[in-house]
Amino acid sequence: MTTATRLQHKVAWVTGAAQGIGLACAEALAGEGARVLLTDIATDKLNTATGQLKAKGLEVAALRVDVGDKASVEAAVAHAVERWGRLDIAVANAGIVHACDFLDIEEADFDRVLRVNLKGVFLTGQAAARQMVQQTPDADGERGVIINMSSVNAVLAIPSIVSYVTAKGGVAQLTKAEALALIDKGIRVNAIGPGSVATEVFASVANNPEKRRAVLSRTPIGRAGEPQEIGRVCVFLASKDASYMVGQTIYPDGGRLALNYTVPVSEAS
Ligand code: NAD
């Protein structure tokens, strides 16, 4: 049984929730008393993860949803509403990375990353908001909360992942525009922009000493973040503790954006 209750009676939906940051957000929301729909395209992992949360006494459900497919996204909202009667919190978390030299990027790969990381965030937010606007506002006039998963790469560029940084930059602006469009309807929209977090993506970095040194050399706290550290920011934004947060991106990044770091300079320059 849960003891924390900041989100009791709330219904939440997290995309890309089969593992990593999405799963940590789902667990953190459920740990505060929310009923949580976890969605992902990786159904086996999704079902395993959801089973593990249920075994901890959390009230969760799973559904296969592709965030780039409007009908699939709308089915997720319908599922949450059918099961629990409403939708209060949507976390647009699903994301993919494609690393490639700029000159070699294929159009299909660029489209694939934008489809999940930018269009998916839009479709998730729009479908959630269309449900939330129909709901009776609470005593504070709030009808729902939307949280978009951005990245420090919304503002820091890396040339080997052009489609990713382009999409995340878009998420920062989408978050602001969406927040302005929805705040008078009682829906708060914000984003989280993590630095390096120890998920599956990071494992390849962690196992490569050179890459690991490169990441840590620009991470003042001296370690990667844990997914649970992002989950706690997600709970904050979803809760009344963040009642005056609108259109913001919060960066849990271990100090990365505060750092004016140096790059190697050749002796000749
Ligand atoms: P992850 O790869 O561990 O998890 C992403 C999940 O999204 C996977 O379960 C995957 O199956 C799912 N997914 C992929 N395409 C999908 C689609 N079309 N529809 C639905 N689900 C889909 O990644 P993560 O590290 O947990 O990252 C989660 C989010 O956090 C992403 O948006 C990522 O860009 C962002 N982020 C991660 C880091 C980091 O260091 N890990 C840093 C900054 C931002």
Short mmCIF file of N, CA and C in Angstrom, two decimals, residues 39-208:
data_model
loop_
_atom_site.label_atom_id
_atom_site.label_comp_id
_atom_site.label_asym_id
_atom_site.label_seq_id
_atom_site.Cartn_x
_atom_site.Cartn_y
_atom_site.Cartn_z
N THR A 39 1.77 3.20 -21.14
CA THR A 39 1.67 2.81 -22.54
C THR A 39 3.06 2.80 -23.19
N ASP A 40 3.20 1.95 -24.22
CA ASP A 40 4.48 1.81 -24.92
C ASP A 40 4.23 0.94 -26.15
N ILE A 41 5.20 0.91 -27.06
CA ILE A 41 5.11 -0.04 -28.18
C ILE A 41 5.78 -1.37 -27.84
N ALA A 42 6.63 -1.37 -26.82
CA ALA A 42 7.34 -2.59 -26.43
C ALA A 42 6.45 -3.35 -25.44
N THR A 43 5.55 -4.18 -25.98
CA THR A 43 4.49 -4.75 -25.14
C THR A 43 5.02 -5.73 -24.08
N ASP A 44 6.01 -6.54 -24.43
CA ASP A 44 6.51 -7.51 -23.43
C ASP A 44 7.09 -6.79 -22.22
N LYS A 45 7.96 -5.82 -22.50
CA LYS A 45 8.58 -5.06 -21.41
C LYS A 45 7.52 -4.29 -20.62
N LEU A 46 6.54 -3.78 -21.36
CA LEU A 46 5.47 -3.00 -20.73
C LEU A 46 4.68 -3.86 -19.75
N ASN A 47 4.33 -5.07 -20.20
CA ASN A 47 3.55 -5.95 -19.34
C ASN A 47 4.35 -6.41 -18.12
N THR A 48 5.64 -6.66 -18.33
CA THR A 48 6.50 -7.05 -17.21
C THR A 48 6.58 -5.92 -16.19
N ALA A 49 6.83 -4.70 -16.70
CA ALA A 49 6.98 -3.54 -15.81
C ALA A 49 5.68 -3.28 -15.04
N THR A 50 4.56 -3.36 -15.76
CA THR A 50 3.27 -3.10 -15.11
C THR A 50 2.99 -4.15 -14.05
N GLY A 51 3.34 -5.40 -14.36
CA GLY A 51 3.16 -6.49 -13.38
C GLY A 51 3.98 -6.22 -12.12
N GLN A 52 5.19 -5.70 -12.31
CA GLN A 52 6.04 -5.42 -11.14
C GLN A 52 5.44 -4.30 -10.27
N LEU A 53 4.86 -3.30 -10.92
CA LEU A 53 4.24 -2.21 -10.14
C LEU A 53 3.00 -2.73 -9.40
N LYS A 54 2.23 -3.58 -10.08
CA LYS A 54 1.04 -4.16 -9.42
C LYS A 54 1.46 -4.97 -8.19
N ALA A 55 2.57 -5.70 -8.33
CA ALA A 55 3.05 -6.52 -7.21
C ALA A 55 3.44 -5.66 -6.02
N LYS A 56 3.75 -4.38 -6.28
CA LYS A 56 4.07 -3.46 -5.18
C LYS A 56 2.81 -2.81 -4.60
N GLY A 57 1.64 -3.23 -5.11
CA GLY A 57 0.38 -2.71 -4.57
C GLY A 57 -0.08 -1.43 -5.25
N LEU A 58 0.52 -1.09 -6.40
CA LEU A 58 0.15 0.15 -7.09
C LEU A 58 -0.97 -0.13 -8.09
N GLU A 59 -1.87 0.84 -8.29
CA GLU A 59 -3.01 0.65 -9.19
C GLU A 59 -2.63 1.13 -10.58
N VAL A 60 -2.27 0.20 -11.46
CA VAL A 60 -1.77 0.54 -12.79
C VAL A 60 -2.39 -0.37 -13.85
N ALA A 61 -2.33 0.09 -15.10
CA ALA A 61 -2.79 -0.72 -16.23
C ALA A 61 -1.85 -0.47 -17.40
N ALA A 62 -1.88 -1.38 -18.38
CA ALA A 62 -0.97 -1.26 -19.53
C ALA A 62 -1.74 -1.32 -20.84
N LEU A 63 -1.23 -0.59 -21.84
CA LEU A 63 -1.85 -0.63 -23.17
C LEU A 63 -0.78 -0.34 -24.22
N ARG A 64 -0.82 -1.10 -25.36
CA ARG A 64 0.12 -0.79 -26.43
C ARG A 64 -0.33 0.47 -27.16
N VAL A 65 0.52 1.48 -27.16
CA VAL A 65 0.20 2.74 -27.84
C VAL A 65 1.45 3.25 -28.55
N ASP A 66 1.29 3.57 -29.84
CA ASP A 66 2.35 4.21 -30.61
C ASP A 66 2.07 5.72 -30.60
N VAL A 67 2.96 6.51 -30.00
CA VAL A 67 2.67 7.94 -29.84
C VAL A 67 2.64 8.72 -31.16
N GLY A 68 3.18 8.09 -32.21
CA GLY A 68 3.16 8.77 -33.51
C GLY A 68 1.88 8.54 -34.29
N ASP A 69 0.98 7.75 -33.73
CA ASP A 69 -0.25 7.36 -34.42
C ASP A 69 -1.44 7.95 -33.66
N LYS A 70 -2.13 8.90 -34.30
CA LYS A 70 -3.20 9.64 -33.63
C LYS A 70 -4.28 8.72 -33.04
N ALA A 71 -4.70 7.73 -33.85
CA ALA A 71 -5.78 6.84 -33.39
C ALA A 71 -5.32 6.05 -32.16
N SER A 72 -4.06 5.63 -32.17
CA SER A 72 -3.52 4.87 -31.05
C SER A 72 -3.47 5.71 -29.78
N VAL A 73 -3.07 6.96 -29.94
CA VAL A 73 -2.99 7.89 -28.81
C VAL A 73 -4.39 8.17 -28.25
N GLU A 74 -5.35 8.36 -29.16
CA GLU A 74 -6.73 8.61 -28.71
C GLU A 74 -7.30 7.40 -27.98
N ALA A 75 -6.87 6.20 -28.42
CA ALA A 75 -7.34 4.97 -27.75
C ALA A 75 -6.82 4.91 -26.31
N ALA A 76 -5.65 5.48 -26.09
CA ALA A 76 -5.09 5.48 -24.73
C ALA A 76 -5.97 6.33 -23.80
N VAL A 77 -6.35 7.50 -24.27
CA VAL A 77 -7.20 8.37 -23.46
C VAL A 77 -8.54 7.67 -23.19
N ALA A 78 -9.10 7.09 -24.25
CA ALA A 78 -10.39 6.39 -24.10
C ALA A 78 -10.27 5.26 -23.08
N HIS A 79 -9.14 4.57 -23.10
CA HIS A 79 -8.92 3.44 -22.18
C HIS A 79 -8.88 3.92 -20.73
N ALA A 80 -8.15 5.00 -20.50
CA ALA A 80 -8.05 5.54 -19.13
C ALA A 80 -9.43 5.98 -18.63
N VAL A 81 -10.17 6.64 -19.52
CA VAL A 81 -11.48 7.18 -19.12
C VAL A 81 -12.48 6.04 -18.88
N GLU A 82 -12.41 5.03 -19.75
CA GLU A 82 -13.31 3.88 -19.59
C GLU A 82 -13.03 3.16 -18.28
N ARG A 83 -11.76 3.05 -17.96
CA ARG A 83 -11.36 2.28 -16.77
C ARG A 83 -11.55 3.06 -15.48
N TRP A 84 -11.16 4.34 -15.51
CA TRP A 84 -11.12 5.11 -14.25
C TRP A 84 -11.96 6.39 -14.28
N GLY A 85 -12.64 6.64 -15.41
CA GLY A 85 -13.61 7.74 -15.44
C GLY A 85 -13.10 9.11 -15.79
N ARG A 86 -11.76 9.29 -15.86
CA ARG A 86 -11.23 10.63 -16.13
C ARG A 86 -9.74 10.55 -16.48
N LEU A 87 -9.15 11.69 -16.81
CA LEU A 87 -7.70 11.76 -17.01
C LEU A 87 -7.23 13.10 -16.45
N ASP A 88 -6.36 13.05 -15.46
CA ASP A 88 -5.89 14.27 -14.79
C ASP A 88 -4.46 14.65 -15.16
N ILE A 89 -3.63 13.65 -15.47
CA ILE A 89 -2.20 13.90 -15.68
C ILE A 89 -1.76 13.11 -16.91
N ALA A 90 -1.10 13.79 -17.87
CA ALA A 90 -0.53 13.09 -19.03
C ALA A 90 0.95 13.42 -19.11
N VAL A 91 1.77 12.38 -19.22
CA VAL A 91 3.22 12.58 -19.33
C VAL A 91 3.67 12.08 -20.71
N ALA A 92 4.03 13.04 -21.58
CA ALA A 92 4.44 12.72 -22.95
C ALA A 92 5.94 12.45 -22.93
N ASN A 93 6.28 11.19 -22.65
CA ASN A 93 7.68 10.84 -22.36
C ASN A 93 8.39 10.08 -23.48
N ALA A 94 7.64 9.34 -24.30
CA ALA A 94 8.30 8.45 -25.27
C ALA A 94 9.29 9.22 -26.15
N GLY A 95 10.46 8.63 -26.35
CA GLY A 95 11.46 9.29 -27.18
C GLY A 95 12.47 8.29 -27.70
N ILE A 96 13.04 8.60 -28.87
CA ILE A 96 14.08 7.75 -29.47
C ILE A 96 15.25 8.65 -29.90
N VAL A 97 16.41 8.01 -30.10
CA VAL A 97 17.61 8.73 -30.54
C VAL A 97 18.14 8.06 -31.80
N HIS A 98 18.59 8.87 -32.75
CA HIS A 98 19.27 8.32 -33.92
C HIS A 98 20.57 9.08 -34.11
N ALA A 99 21.69 8.36 -33.93
CA ALA A 99 23.00 9.00 -34.07
C ALA A 99 23.52 8.80 -35.49
N CYS A 100 23.97 9.90 -36.10
CA CYS A 100 24.44 9.81 -37.49
C CYS A 100 25.18 11.10 -37.85
N ASP A 101 26.22 11.00 -38.67
CA ASP A 101 26.87 12.22 -39.17
C ASP A 101 25.86 13.04 -39.97
N PHE A 102 25.93 14.35 -39.82
CA PHE A 102 24.95 15.23 -40.47
C PHE A 102 24.81 14.93 -41.97
N LEU A 103 25.91 14.78 -42.68
CA LEU A 103 25.86 14.62 -44.13
C LEU A 103 25.23 13.28 -44.55
N ASP A 104 25.15 12.35 -43.62
CA ASP A 104 24.63 11.01 -43.95
C ASP A 104 23.21 10.76 -43.47
N ILE A 105 22.60 11.72 -42.82
CA ILE A 105 21.25 11.47 -42.26
C ILE A 105 20.25 11.20 -43.39
N GLU A 106 19.53 10.10 -43.24
CA GLU A 106 18.50 9.73 -44.22
C GLU A 106 17.20 10.45 -43.84
N GLU A 107 16.45 10.84 -44.86
CA GLU A 107 15.18 11.52 -44.62
C GLU A 107 14.26 10.67 -43.73
N ALA A 108 14.24 9.36 -43.98
CA ALA A 108 13.34 8.48 -43.21
C ALA A 108 13.72 8.47 -41.73
N ASP A 109 15.02 8.52 -41.44
CA ASP A 109 15.46 8.51 -40.03
C ASP A 109 15.12 9.83 -39.35
N PHE A 110 15.31 10.93 -40.08
CA PHE A 110 14.95 12.24 -39.53
C PHE A 110 13.45 12.27 -39.20
N ASP A 111 12.64 11.80 -40.16
CA ASP A 111 11.18 11.76 -39.97
C ASP A 111 10.79 10.90 -38.77
N ARG A 112 11.46 9.74 -38.64
CA ARG A 112 11.14 8.78 -37.57
C ARG A 112 11.34 9.43 -36.18
N VAL A 113 12.45 10.14 -36.02
CA VAL A 113 12.73 10.77 -34.72
C VAL A 113 11.74 11.91 -34.46
N LEU A 114 11.48 12.72 -35.48
CA LEU A 114 10.52 13.83 -35.29
C LEU A 114 9.11 13.30 -35.00
N ARG A 115 8.78 12.17 -35.63
CA ARG A 115 7.44 11.58 -35.44
C ARG A 115 7.21 11.20 -33.98
N VAL A 116 8.20 10.55 -33.37
CA VAL A 116 8.03 10.12 -31.97
C VAL A 116 8.27 11.28 -31.01
N ASN A 117 9.38 11.99 -31.18
CA ASN A 117 9.84 12.94 -30.16
C ASN A 117 9.13 14.29 -30.20
N LEU A 118 8.56 14.65 -31.35
CA LEU A 118 7.88 15.95 -31.43
C LEU A 118 6.39 15.78 -31.74
N LYS A 119 6.08 15.10 -32.85
CA LYS A 119 4.66 14.90 -33.15
C LYS A 119 3.98 14.06 -32.05
N GLY A 120 4.70 13.09 -31.52
CA GLY A 120 4.14 12.25 -30.45
C GLY A 120 3.79 13.07 -29.22
N VAL A 121 4.63 14.05 -28.91
CA VAL A 121 4.37 14.91 -27.75
C VAL A 121 3.14 15.78 -28.01
N PHE A 122 3.04 16.29 -29.24
CA PHE A 122 1.87 17.08 -29.62
C PHE A 122 0.59 16.23 -29.56
N LEU A 123 0.61 15.05 -30.20
CA LEU A 123 -0.60 14.22 -30.24
C LEU A 123 -1.04 13.81 -28.83
N THR A 124 -0.06 13.47 -27.98
CA THR A 124 -0.37 13.06 -26.61
C THR A 124 -1.03 14.22 -25.86
N GLY A 125 -0.44 15.40 -25.98
CA GLY A 125 -0.98 16.57 -25.27
C GLY A 125 -2.35 16.96 -25.78
N GLN A 126 -2.53 16.90 -27.09
CA GLN A 126 -3.82 17.30 -27.65
C GLN A 126 -4.93 16.33 -27.24
N ALA A 127 -4.64 15.03 -27.35
CA ALA A 127 -5.66 14.03 -26.98
C ALA A 127 -6.00 14.15 -25.50
N ALA A 128 -4.98 14.34 -24.67
CA ALA A 128 -5.22 14.47 -23.22
C ALA A 128 -6.05 15.72 -22.93
N ALA A 129 -5.67 16.83 -23.57
CA ALA A 129 -6.36 18.10 -23.30
C ALA A 129 -7.81 18.06 -23.75
N ARG A 130 -8.08 17.36 -24.87
CA ARG A 130 -9.46 17.26 -25.35
C ARG A 130 -10.35 16.55 -24.33
N GLN A 131 -9.77 15.61 -23.58
CA GLN A 131 -10.51 14.96 -22.49
C GLN A 131 -10.60 15.89 -21.29
N MET A 132 -9.48 16.49 -20.93
CA MET A 132 -9.42 17.31 -19.71
C MET A 132 -10.39 18.49 -19.76
N VAL A 133 -10.54 19.12 -20.93
CA VAL A 133 -11.42 20.30 -21.01
C VAL A 133 -12.88 19.93 -20.71
N GLN A 134 -13.22 18.67 -20.89
CA GLN A 134 -14.61 18.24 -20.61
C GLN A 134 -14.86 17.99 -19.13
N GLN A 135 -13.78 17.95 -18.33
CA GLN A 135 -13.92 17.58 -16.93
C GLN A 135 -14.25 18.80 -16.05
N THR A 136 -14.95 18.54 -14.98
CA THR A 136 -15.29 19.61 -14.04
C THR A 136 -14.00 20.06 -13.34
N PRO A 137 -13.76 21.37 -13.30
CA PRO A 137 -12.54 21.82 -12.64
C PRO A 137 -12.58 21.58 -11.14
N ASP A 138 -11.40 21.42 -10.53
CA ASP A 138 -11.35 21.26 -9.07
C ASP A 138 -11.49 22.63 -8.40
N ALA A 139 -11.36 22.65 -7.09
CA ALA A 139 -11.59 23.89 -6.32
C ALA A 139 -10.66 25.03 -6.75
N ASP A 140 -9.50 24.66 -7.31
CA ASP A 140 -8.54 25.68 -7.77
C ASP A 140 -8.73 26.03 -9.24
N GLY A 141 -9.75 25.47 -9.86
CA GLY A 141 -10.01 25.74 -11.27
C GLY A 141 -9.16 24.89 -12.21
N GLU A 142 -8.51 23.85 -11.64
CA GLU A 142 -7.63 23.02 -12.48
C GLU A 142 -8.37 21.82 -13.06
N ARG A 143 -8.17 21.60 -14.37
CA ARG A 143 -8.80 20.45 -15.03
C ARG A 143 -7.80 19.35 -15.37
N GLY A 144 -6.52 19.68 -15.36
CA GLY A 144 -5.52 18.67 -15.71
C GLY A 144 -4.14 19.23 -15.81
N VAL A 145 -3.17 18.31 -15.93
CA VAL A 145 -1.76 18.68 -16.02
C VAL A 145 -1.12 17.86 -17.14
N ILE A 146 -0.32 18.54 -17.97
CA ILE A 146 0.41 17.84 -19.02
C ILE A 146 1.90 18.10 -18.81
N ILE A 147 2.71 17.03 -18.89
CA ILE A 147 4.15 17.16 -18.68
C ILE A 147 4.86 16.55 -19.89
N ASN A 148 5.66 17.35 -20.57
CA ASN A 148 6.39 16.88 -21.74
C ASN A 148 7.83 16.55 -21.37
N MET A 149 8.37 15.43 -21.90
CA MET A 149 9.75 15.09 -21.60
C MET A 149 10.66 15.70 -22.66
N SER A 150 11.40 16.70 -22.22
CA SER A 150 12.34 17.36 -23.11
C SER A 150 13.74 16.83 -22.80
N SER A 151 14.74 17.69 -22.80
CA SER A 151 16.13 17.28 -22.57
C SER A 151 16.98 18.54 -22.48
N VAL A 152 18.17 18.41 -21.90
CA VAL A 152 19.11 19.54 -22.00
C VAL A 152 19.40 19.85 -23.47
N ASN A 153 19.17 18.84 -24.33
CA ASN A 153 19.40 19.05 -25.76
C ASN A 153 18.32 19.89 -26.43
N ALA A 154 17.38 20.39 -25.64
CA ALA A 154 16.48 21.43 -26.16
C ALA A 154 17.26 22.72 -26.36
N VAL A 155 18.31 22.89 -25.57
CA VAL A 155 19.10 24.13 -25.65
C VAL A 155 20.58 23.89 -25.93
N LEU A 156 21.07 22.67 -25.75
CA LEU A 156 22.46 22.34 -26.07
C LEU A 156 22.47 21.43 -27.29
N ALA A 157 23.21 21.79 -28.31
CA ALA A 157 23.22 20.98 -29.54
C ALA A 157 24.36 19.97 -29.52
N ILE A 158 24.09 18.81 -30.11
CA ILE A 158 25.13 17.80 -30.34
C ILE A 158 25.05 17.42 -31.81
N PRO A 159 26.12 17.62 -32.59
CA PRO A 159 26.02 17.43 -34.04
C PRO A 159 25.76 15.99 -34.49
N SER A 160 26.02 15.00 -33.62
CA SER A 160 25.81 13.61 -34.04
C SER A 160 24.37 13.14 -33.86
N ILE A 161 23.53 13.97 -33.22
CA ILE A 161 22.12 13.58 -33.04
C ILE A 161 21.21 14.76 -33.42
N VAL A 162 21.37 15.19 -34.66
CA VAL A 162 20.68 16.40 -35.14
C VAL A 162 19.16 16.28 -35.03
N SER A 163 18.61 15.14 -35.43
CA SER A 163 17.14 15.01 -35.39
C SER A 163 16.64 15.09 -33.94
N TYR A 164 17.40 14.51 -33.02
CA TYR A 164 17.01 14.51 -31.60
C TYR A 164 17.03 15.93 -31.03
N VAL A 165 18.12 16.66 -31.24
CA VAL A 165 18.20 18.01 -30.67
C VAL A 165 17.17 18.93 -31.33
N THR A 166 16.89 18.70 -32.60
CA THR A 166 15.87 19.49 -33.30
C THR A 166 14.50 19.24 -32.68
N ALA A 167 14.19 17.97 -32.44
CA ALA A 167 12.90 17.63 -31.85
C ALA A 167 12.77 18.19 -30.44
N LYS A 168 13.83 18.06 -29.64
CA LYS A 168 13.75 18.53 -28.25
C LYS A 168 13.65 20.07 -28.19
N GLY A 169 14.33 20.75 -29.10
CA GLY A 169 14.15 22.20 -29.19
C GLY A 169 12.69 22.52 -29.48
N GLY A 170 12.10 21.72 -30.37
CA GLY A 170 10.67 21.89 -30.69
C GLY A 170 9.79 21.64 -29.48
N VAL A 171 10.16 20.67 -28.66
CA VAL A 171 9.35 20.36 -27.47
C VAL A 171 9.34 21.56 -26.51
N ALA A 172 10.45 22.27 -26.41
CA ALA A 172 10.50 23.44 -25.51
C ALA A 172 9.50 24.50 -25.98
N GLN A 173 9.46 24.76 -27.27
CA GLN A 173 8.53 25.75 -27.80
C GLN A 173 7.09 25.24 -27.79
N LEU A 174 6.92 23.96 -28.12
CA LEU A 174 5.59 23.36 -28.06
C LEU A 174 5.04 23.48 -26.64
N THR A 175 5.89 23.25 -25.66
CA THR A 175 5.45 23.33 -24.26
C THR A 175 4.93 24.72 -23.93
N LYS A 176 5.66 25.74 -24.39
CA LYS A 176 5.22 27.12 -24.11
C LYS A 176 3.90 27.43 -24.82
N ALA A 177 3.83 27.11 -26.11
CA ALA A 177 2.63 27.44 -26.89
C ALA A 177 1.41 26.67 -26.37
N GLU A 178 1.63 25.39 -26.07
CA GLU A 178 0.55 24.54 -25.56
C GLU A 178 0.08 25.07 -24.20
N ALA A 179 1.03 25.48 -23.37
CA ALA A 179 0.69 26.01 -22.04
C ALA A 179 -0.16 27.27 -22.17
N LEU A 180 0.22 28.15 -23.09
CA LEU A 180 -0.54 29.39 -23.26
C LEU A 180 -1.93 29.10 -23.83
N ALA A 181 -2.00 28.09 -24.71
CA ALA A 181 -3.29 27.76 -25.32
C ALA A 181 -4.26 27.13 -24.32
N LEU A 182 -3.72 26.48 -23.29
CA LEU A 182 -4.58 25.68 -22.42
C LEU A 182 -4.77 26.24 -21.01
N ILE A 183 -3.98 27.23 -20.60
CA ILE A 183 -4.04 27.66 -19.21
C ILE A 183 -5.41 28.25 -18.86
N ASP A 184 -6.05 28.94 -19.82
CA ASP A 184 -7.37 29.50 -19.47
C ASP A 184 -8.45 28.42 -19.45
N LYS A 185 -8.08 27.19 -19.81
CA LYS A 185 -9.02 26.06 -19.71
C LYS A 185 -8.72 25.22 -18.47
N GLY A 186 -7.81 25.72 -17.64
CA GLY A 186 -7.51 25.02 -16.39
C GLY A 186 -6.53 23.88 -16.55
N ILE A 187 -5.73 23.90 -17.63
CA ILE A 187 -4.75 22.83 -17.84
C ILE A 187 -3.34 23.44 -17.79
N ARG A 188 -2.54 22.93 -16.87
CA ARG A 188 -1.15 23.40 -16.74
C ARG A 188 -0.22 22.51 -17.56
N VAL A 189 0.60 23.12 -18.40
CA VAL A 189 1.55 22.37 -19.23
C VAL A 189 2.96 22.82 -18.89
N ASN A 190 3.85 21.87 -18.61
CA ASN A 190 5.26 22.14 -18.35
C ASN A 190 6.10 21.01 -18.93
N ALA A 191 7.41 21.16 -18.86
CA ALA A 191 8.29 20.11 -19.37
C ALA A 191 9.42 19.84 -18.39
N ILE A 192 10.03 18.66 -18.56
CA ILE A 192 11.23 18.29 -17.80
C ILE A 192 12.35 18.09 -18.82
N GLY A 193 13.50 18.67 -18.56
CA GLY A 193 14.64 18.55 -19.47
C GLY A 193 15.83 17.90 -18.77
N PRO A 194 15.84 16.56 -18.69
CA PRO A 194 16.93 15.90 -17.95
C PRO A 194 18.29 16.07 -18.64
N GLY A 195 19.34 15.96 -17.82
CA GLY A 195 20.69 15.77 -18.35
C GLY A 195 20.88 14.28 -18.57
N SER A 196 22.08 13.75 -18.33
CA SER A 196 22.33 12.32 -18.56
C SER A 196 21.74 11.49 -17.43
N VAL A 197 20.85 10.58 -17.82
CA VAL A 197 20.16 9.74 -16.84
C VAL A 197 20.48 8.27 -17.14
N ALA A 198 20.73 7.50 -16.08
CA ALA A 198 21.17 6.11 -16.22
C ALA A 198 20.03 5.19 -16.64
N THR A 199 19.67 5.25 -17.93
CA THR A 199 18.69 4.34 -18.49
C THR A 199 19.43 3.44 -19.49
N GLU A 200 18.67 2.66 -20.26
CA GLU A 200 19.31 1.73 -21.21
C GLU A 200 20.21 2.46 -22.20
N VAL A 201 19.76 3.64 -22.64
CA VAL A 201 20.55 4.44 -23.59
C VAL A 201 21.92 4.76 -22.99
N PHE A 202 21.93 5.04 -21.70
CA PHE A 202 23.17 5.46 -21.05
C PHE A 202 24.11 4.28 -20.79
N ALA A 203 23.56 3.05 -20.79
CA ALA A 203 24.39 1.88 -20.48
C ALA A 203 25.57 1.77 -21.44
N SER A 204 25.35 2.04 -22.73
CA SER A 204 26.44 1.94 -23.70
C SER A 204 27.53 2.98 -23.40
N VAL A 205 27.09 4.12 -22.89
CA VAL A 205 28.06 5.17 -22.51
C VAL A 205 28.82 4.73 -21.26
N ALA A 206 28.06 4.22 -20.29
CA ALA A 206 28.67 3.84 -19.01
C ALA A 206 29.73 2.75 -19.19
N ASN A 207 29.51 1.87 -20.20
CA ASN A 207 30.45 0.77 -20.42
C ASN A 207 31.64 1.17 -21.28
N ASN A 208 31.63 2.38 -21.81
CA ASN A 208 32.74 2.85 -22.65
C ASN A 208 33.48 3.95 -21.89
#
